[in-house]
Amino acid sequence: LGGVRLEGMITHVWRWYSFHTLQTGILDADVYGPNVPRMLGLRGRPEGTADKMMIPLENFNTKVMSMGFLAEPDAPIIWRGPMIVSALEQMLRQVQWGSLDVLIVDLPPGTGDAPLSIAQRVPLNGVVIVSTPQDVALLDARRGVNMFKRLDVPILGLVENMSSYVCPSCGHKDNIFGHGGAKRVAEDMEMEFLGDVPLHLDIRETSDIGTPISWAQPDAVHGSAFRKISARIRDKLFHDTMWSSHGPPSITTLD
């Protein structure tokens, strides 16, 4: 997955998968802004094995690896392309992931070294593009779609994040960033529109304290948006493809 405010989407999509007994891992490939550990309440450094493999940290029944575990919390990551590629190689090949059904990769927005390196080194079964609805953000979403198309990575669909603001007191909706832009782009580029997610105070608060709202408030109205999106992604991966007859693939990396 790649796009604007992706970390929040990652943590909620993962919750739905783990709830349905899928062995799930998250690779936080946003080297410059590794925020997944904060949103999943994880701290510390990974332990090592005798064969120099890192053991991913775990919370909520999910294995997680992130640059956030390897650098100080406030330390800036000031790296050029080759160093980013090296870090991603280490987090892919030198981590004891074990047996996984799904490995969700958090990619930063844009078409830089991180998404390009992942797409070239890992056999991706699909990518989800996440964007806010305003035109400026959608320009980046279009570029991301076209990059993955050139790399022959299947586009599972487009999600509109922060689609509308929901007042926690009265429930009134206000389209601060516009509304429906991602759906129009999906139609224009012949992709599936997977759904939209509101901008809600509870989502922000639970993410900041390290307990995703899909875990803390699984029956909340705004949680249903994540459930619908996650269910559709799972259907596209496990039922709309050859996986339906052969099961999920083993997850490997390419030399």
Tab-separated table of C-alpha atoms in Angstrom:
chain	number	residue	atom	x	y	z
A	1	LEU	CA	0.000	0.000	0.000
A	2	GLY	CA	1.168	3.526	-0.699
A	3	GLY	CA	-0.241	7.016	-0.281
A	4	VAL	CA	-1.273	9.849	2.023
A	5	ARG	CA	-1.656	8.974	5.747
A	6	LEU	CA	-1.090	5.354	4.880
A	7	GLU	CA	0.046	4.259	8.341
A	8	GLY	CA	-3.488	4.578	9.680
A	9	MET	CA	-4.877	2.556	6.799
A	10	ILE	CA	-2.213	-0.116	7.305
A	11	THR	CA	-2.997	-0.625	10.978
A	12	HIS	CA	-6.721	-1.010	10.349
A	13	VAL	CA	-6.461	-3.274	7.311
A	14	TRP	CA	-4.080	-5.471	9.317
A	15	ARG	CA	-6.578	-5.677	12.200
A	16	TRP	CA	-9.239	-7.164	9.959
A	17	TYR	CA	-6.812	-9.724	8.524
A	18	SER	CA	-5.482	-10.862	11.905
A	19	PHE	CA	-9.030	-11.152	13.235
A	20	HIS	CA	-9.772	-13.597	10.410
A	21	THR	CA	-6.911	-15.867	11.533
A	22	LEU	CA	-4.521	-14.886	8.754
A	23	GLN	CA	-0.875	-14.889	9.782
A	24	THR	CA	-0.012	-11.266	9.079
A	25	GLY	CA	3.168	-9.201	9.054
A	26	ILE	CA	3.737	-5.493	8.489
A	27	LEU	CA	6.894	-4.101	6.895
A	28	ASP	CA	7.159	-0.354	7.484
A	29	ALA	CA	9.104	0.684	4.373
A	30	ASP	CA	8.601	4.412	4.949
A	31	VAL	CA	12.236	4.884	5.981
A	32	TYR	CA	12.005	8.662	6.435
A	33	GLY	CA	8.815	8.550	8.497
A	34	PRO	CA	8.570	5.179	10.262
A	35	ASN	CA	5.406	5.732	12.307
A	36	VAL	CA	3.844	2.267	12.314
A	37	PRO	CA	5.501	1.312	15.658
A	38	ARG	CA	3.853	4.302	17.375
A	39	MET	CA	0.453	3.430	15.966
A	40	LEU	CA	0.730	-0.180	17.132
A	41	GLY	CA	2.143	0.646	20.568
A	42	LEU	CA	5.525	-0.948	19.888
A	43	ARG	CA	8.869	0.153	21.351
A	44	GLY	CA	12.328	-1.330	21.609
A	45	ARG	CA	14.830	-2.961	19.314
A	46	PRO	CA	14.537	-6.342	17.621
A	47	GLU	CA	16.513	-9.175	19.145
A	48	GLY	CA	18.929	-11.173	17.014
A	49	THR	CA	19.358	-14.885	16.385
A	50	ALA	CA	22.551	-16.944	16.185
A	51	ASP	CA	22.443	-16.739	12.385
A	52	LYS	CA	22.223	-12.920	12.507
A	53	MET	CA	18.521	-12.657	11.722
A	54	MET	CA	16.351	-10.012	13.393
A	55	ILE	CA	13.235	-11.128	15.250
A	56	PRO	CA	10.347	-8.786	14.427
A	57	LEU	CA	8.488	-7.181	17.295
A	58	GLU	CA	4.915	-8.330	17.853
A	59	ASN	CA	1.701	-6.780	19.091
A	60	PHE	CA	-1.943	-7.580	18.436
A	61	ASN	CA	-0.872	-10.986	17.022
A	62	THR	CA	1.112	-9.329	14.219
A	63	LYS	CA	4.828	-9.263	13.400
A	64	VAL	CA	6.222	-5.823	12.612
A	65	MET	CA	9.557	-4.583	11.289
A	66	SER	CA	10.345	-0.881	10.917
A	67	MET	CA	13.236	1.540	10.732
A	68	GLY	CA	11.563	3.047	13.796
A	69	PHE	CA	12.975	0.138	15.824
A	70	LEU	CA	16.520	0.761	14.588
A	71	ALA	CA	16.819	4.539	15.050
A	72	GLU	CA	16.233	6.884	17.966
A	73	PRO	CA	12.644	8.219	18.085
A	74	ASP	CA	13.557	11.839	17.248
A	75	ALA	CA	16.562	11.113	15.044
A	76	PRO	CA	16.177	12.251	11.412
A	77	ILE	CA	16.959	9.671	8.738
A	78	ILE	CA	19.208	11.673	6.395
A	79	TRP	CA	20.065	9.084	3.786
A	80	ARG	CA	20.562	8.988	0.058
A	81	GLY	CA	19.135	6.344	-2.237
A	82	PRO	CA	21.735	3.556	-1.819
A	83	MET	CA	21.423	3.639	1.972
A	84	ILE	CA	17.637	3.404	1.755
A	85	VAL	CA	17.889	0.420	-0.550
A	86	SER	CA	20.364	-1.248	1.832
A	87	ALA	CA	18.044	-0.722	4.808
A	88	LEU	CA	15.088	-2.194	2.935
A	89	GLU	CA	17.189	-5.184	1.889
A	90	GLN	CA	18.067	-5.807	5.536
A	91	MET	CA	14.442	-5.563	6.703
A	92	LEU	CA	13.348	-7.935	3.934
A	93	ARG	CA	16.074	-10.578	3.986
A	94	GLN	CA	17.434	-10.501	7.523
A	95	VAL	CA	14.156	-10.737	9.430
A	96	GLN	CA	12.744	-13.970	10.804
A	97	TRP	CA	9.213	-13.496	9.486
A	98	GLY	CA	8.275	-17.151	9.790
A	99	SER	CA	5.218	-18.427	7.933
A	100	LEU	CA	2.933	-15.608	6.794
A	101	ASP	CA	-0.300	-15.524	4.804
A	102	VAL	CA	-0.053	-11.776	4.196
A	103	LEU	CA	2.837	-9.316	4.363
A	104	ILE	CA	1.546	-5.744	4.233
A	105	VAL	CA	4.152	-3.202	3.133
A	106	ASP	CA	3.741	0.447	4.108
A	107	LEU	CA	5.226	2.460	1.220
A	108	PRO	CA	5.794	6.222	1.367
A	109	PRO	CA	3.953	8.502	-1.071
A	110	GLY	CA	5.559	9.208	-4.418
A	111	THR	CA	7.723	7.252	-6.824
A	112	GLY	CA	11.080	7.323	-5.034
A	113	ASP	CA	13.657	4.730	-4.035
A	114	ALA	CA	11.583	2.887	-1.426
A	115	PRO	CA	8.541	1.915	-3.532
A	116	LEU	CA	10.709	1.281	-6.595
A	117	SER	CA	13.100	-0.974	-4.661
A	118	ILE	CA	10.297	-2.974	-3.052
A	119	ALA	CA	8.499	-3.429	-6.367
A	120	GLN	CA	11.684	-4.660	-8.053
A	121	ARG	CA	12.783	-7.017	-5.258
A	122	VAL	CA	9.570	-8.546	-3.937
A	123	PRO	CA	6.883	-10.383	-5.950
A	124	LEU	CA	3.976	-8.124	-5.022
A	125	ASN	CA	0.500	-9.554	-5.466
A	126	GLY	CA	-1.099	-6.128	-5.528
A	127	VAL	CA	-0.926	-2.519	-4.419
A	128	VAL	CA	-3.544	-0.270	-2.857
A	129	ILE	CA	-3.215	3.468	-3.495
A	130	VAL	CA	-4.419	5.743	-0.671
A	131	SER	CA	-5.119	9.435	-1.282
A	132	THR	CA	-6.968	12.345	0.226
A	133	PRO	CA	-9.597	13.810	-2.107
A	134	GLN	CA	-8.018	17.138	-3.059
A	135	ASP	CA	-6.524	17.582	-6.525
A	136	VAL	CA	-2.916	18.107	-5.369
A	137	ALA	CA	-2.819	14.768	-3.521
A	138	LEU	CA	-4.505	12.997	-6.408
A	139	LEU	CA	-1.706	14.078	-8.745
A	140	ASP	CA	0.685	11.966	-6.646
A	141	ALA	CA	-1.806	9.109	-6.622
A	142	ARG	CA	-1.941	9.105	-10.417
A	143	ARG	CA	1.860	9.040	-10.618
A	144	GLY	CA	1.980	6.127	-8.190
A	145	VAL	CA	-0.561	4.166	-10.203
A	146	ASN	CA	1.351	4.719	-13.424
A	147	MET	CA	4.638	3.661	-11.802
A	148	PHE	CA	3.229	0.365	-10.569
A	149	LYS	CA	1.594	-0.259	-13.936
A	150	ARG	CA	4.972	0.128	-15.631
A	151	LEU	CA	6.415	-2.345	-13.136
A	152	ASP	CA	3.574	-4.800	-13.858
A	153	VAL	CA	2.301	-4.731	-10.283
A	154	PRO	CA	-1.482	-5.331	-10.091
A	155	ILE	CA	-3.462	-2.328	-8.833
A	156	LEU	CA	-6.054	-3.594	-6.353
A	157	GLY	CA	-7.796	-0.240	-6.105
A	158	LEU	CA	-7.893	3.266	-4.711
A	159	VAL	CA	-8.984	4.418	-1.236
A	160	GLU	CA	-10.028	7.944	-0.297
A	161	ASN	CA	-8.693	8.841	3.157
A	162	MET	CA	-9.930	11.841	5.194
A	163	SER	CA	-12.925	11.876	2.890
A	164	SER	CA	-15.041	14.007	5.212
A	165	TYR	CA	-14.799	15.412	8.716
A	166	VAL	CA	-17.271	13.999	11.214
A	167	CYS	CA	-18.030	16.159	14.248
A	168	PRO	CA	-17.766	13.932	17.351
A	169	SER	CA	-20.439	15.994	19.127
A	170	CYS	CA	-23.242	16.281	16.582
A	171	GLY	CA	-22.210	13.924	13.783
A	172	HIS	CA	-22.250	16.670	11.147
A	173	LYS	CA	-20.103	15.987	8.079
A	174	ASP	CA	-17.962	18.623	6.392
A	175	ASN	CA	-15.908	17.957	3.258
A	176	ILE	CA	-12.791	19.867	4.324
A	177	PHE	CA	-10.552	18.395	1.621
A	178	GLY	CA	-13.305	17.896	-0.918
A	179	HIS	CA	-15.093	14.630	-1.555
A	180	GLY	CA	-15.187	12.007	-4.263
A	181	GLY	CA	-11.911	12.933	-5.942
A	182	ALA	CA	-10.387	9.497	-5.477
A	183	LYS	CA	-13.471	7.810	-6.871
A	184	ARG	CA	-13.333	9.981	-9.989
A	185	VAL	CA	-9.651	9.170	-10.482
A	186	ALA	CA	-10.366	5.456	-10.045
A	187	GLU	CA	-13.054	5.611	-12.715
A	188	ASP	CA	-10.838	7.658	-15.023
A	189	MET	CA	-7.916	5.245	-14.677
A	190	GLU	CA	-10.142	2.145	-14.822
A	191	MET	CA	-9.430	0.940	-11.287
A	192	GLU	CA	-11.742	-0.223	-8.554
A	193	PHE	CA	-12.700	2.335	-5.919
A	194	LEU	CA	-12.365	0.431	-2.645
A	195	GLY	CA	-14.082	2.962	-0.373
A	196	ASP	CA	-13.596	6.093	1.692
A	197	VAL	CA	-12.578	6.735	5.297
A	198	PRO	CA	-13.705	9.790	7.294
A	199	LEU	CA	-11.541	12.204	9.249
A	200	HIS	CA	-12.655	11.478	12.807
A	201	LEU	CA	-11.220	12.476	16.179
A	202	ASP	CA	-11.460	8.953	17.599
A	203	ILE	CA	-9.328	7.569	14.768
A	204	ARG	CA	-6.580	10.086	15.494
A	205	GLU	CA	-6.679	9.646	19.281
A	206	THR	CA	-6.559	5.854	19.269
A	207	SER	CA	-3.763	5.832	16.693
A	208	ASP	CA	-1.674	8.243	18.773
A	209	ILE	CA	-1.879	6.034	21.851
A	210	GLY	CA	-0.946	2.911	19.902
A	211	THR	CA	-4.293	1.132	19.847
A	212	PRO	CA	-5.973	1.290	16.410
A	213	ILE	CA	-9.657	2.127	16.506
A	214	SER	CA	-10.465	-1.120	14.711
A	215	TRP	CA	-9.219	-2.835	17.876
A	216	ALA	CA	-10.328	-0.308	20.509
A	217	GLN	CA	-13.779	0.355	18.982
A	218	PRO	CA	-14.436	-2.460	16.489
A	219	ASP	CA	-18.171	-1.732	16.305
A	220	ALA	CA	-17.879	2.044	15.830
A	221	VAL	CA	-19.619	3.500	12.788
A	222	HIS	CA	-16.368	4.858	11.346
A	223	GLY	CA	-14.784	1.439	11.911
A	224	SER	CA	-17.163	-0.081	9.377
A	225	ALA	CA	-15.350	1.789	6.601
A	226	PHE	CA	-12.128	-0.054	7.395
A	227	ARG	CA	-13.936	-3.386	7.595
A	228	LYS	CA	-15.515	-2.945	4.153
A	229	ILE	CA	-12.249	-1.868	2.533
A	230	SER	CA	-10.286	-4.679	4.177
A	231	ALA	CA	-12.870	-7.268	3.181
A	232	ARG	CA	-12.757	-6.167	-0.446
A	233	ILE	CA	-8.948	-6.254	-0.529
A	234	ARG	CA	-8.997	-9.751	0.930
A	235	ASP	CA	-11.575	-10.883	-1.634
A	236	LYS	CA	-9.491	-9.524	-4.487
A	237	LEU	CA	-6.397	-11.332	-3.225
A	238	PHE	CA	-7.887	-14.643	-2.120
A	239	HIS	CA	-10.979	-15.055	-4.293
A	240	ASP	CA	-10.739	-12.889	-7.409
A	241	THR	CA	-7.359	-14.385	-8.380
A	242	MET	CA	-5.787	-17.818	-8.775
A	243	TRP	CA	-5.242	-17.863	-5.015
A	244	SER	CA	-8.817	-19.085	-4.655
A	245	SER	CA	-7.816	-22.515	-5.922
A	246	HIS	CA	-4.193	-22.664	-4.806
A	247	GLY	CA	-4.250	-20.768	-1.516
A	248	PRO	CA	-1.991	-17.864	-0.554
A	249	PRO	CA	1.578	-17.937	-1.853
A	250	SER	CA	4.658	-18.388	0.244
A	251	ILE	CA	6.307	-15.018	0.812
A	252	THR	CA	9.862	-14.818	-0.486
A	253	THR	CA	12.256	-12.129	-1.672
A	254	LEU	CA	14.238	-12.032	-4.895
A	255	ASP	CA	18.004	-11.724	-5.210
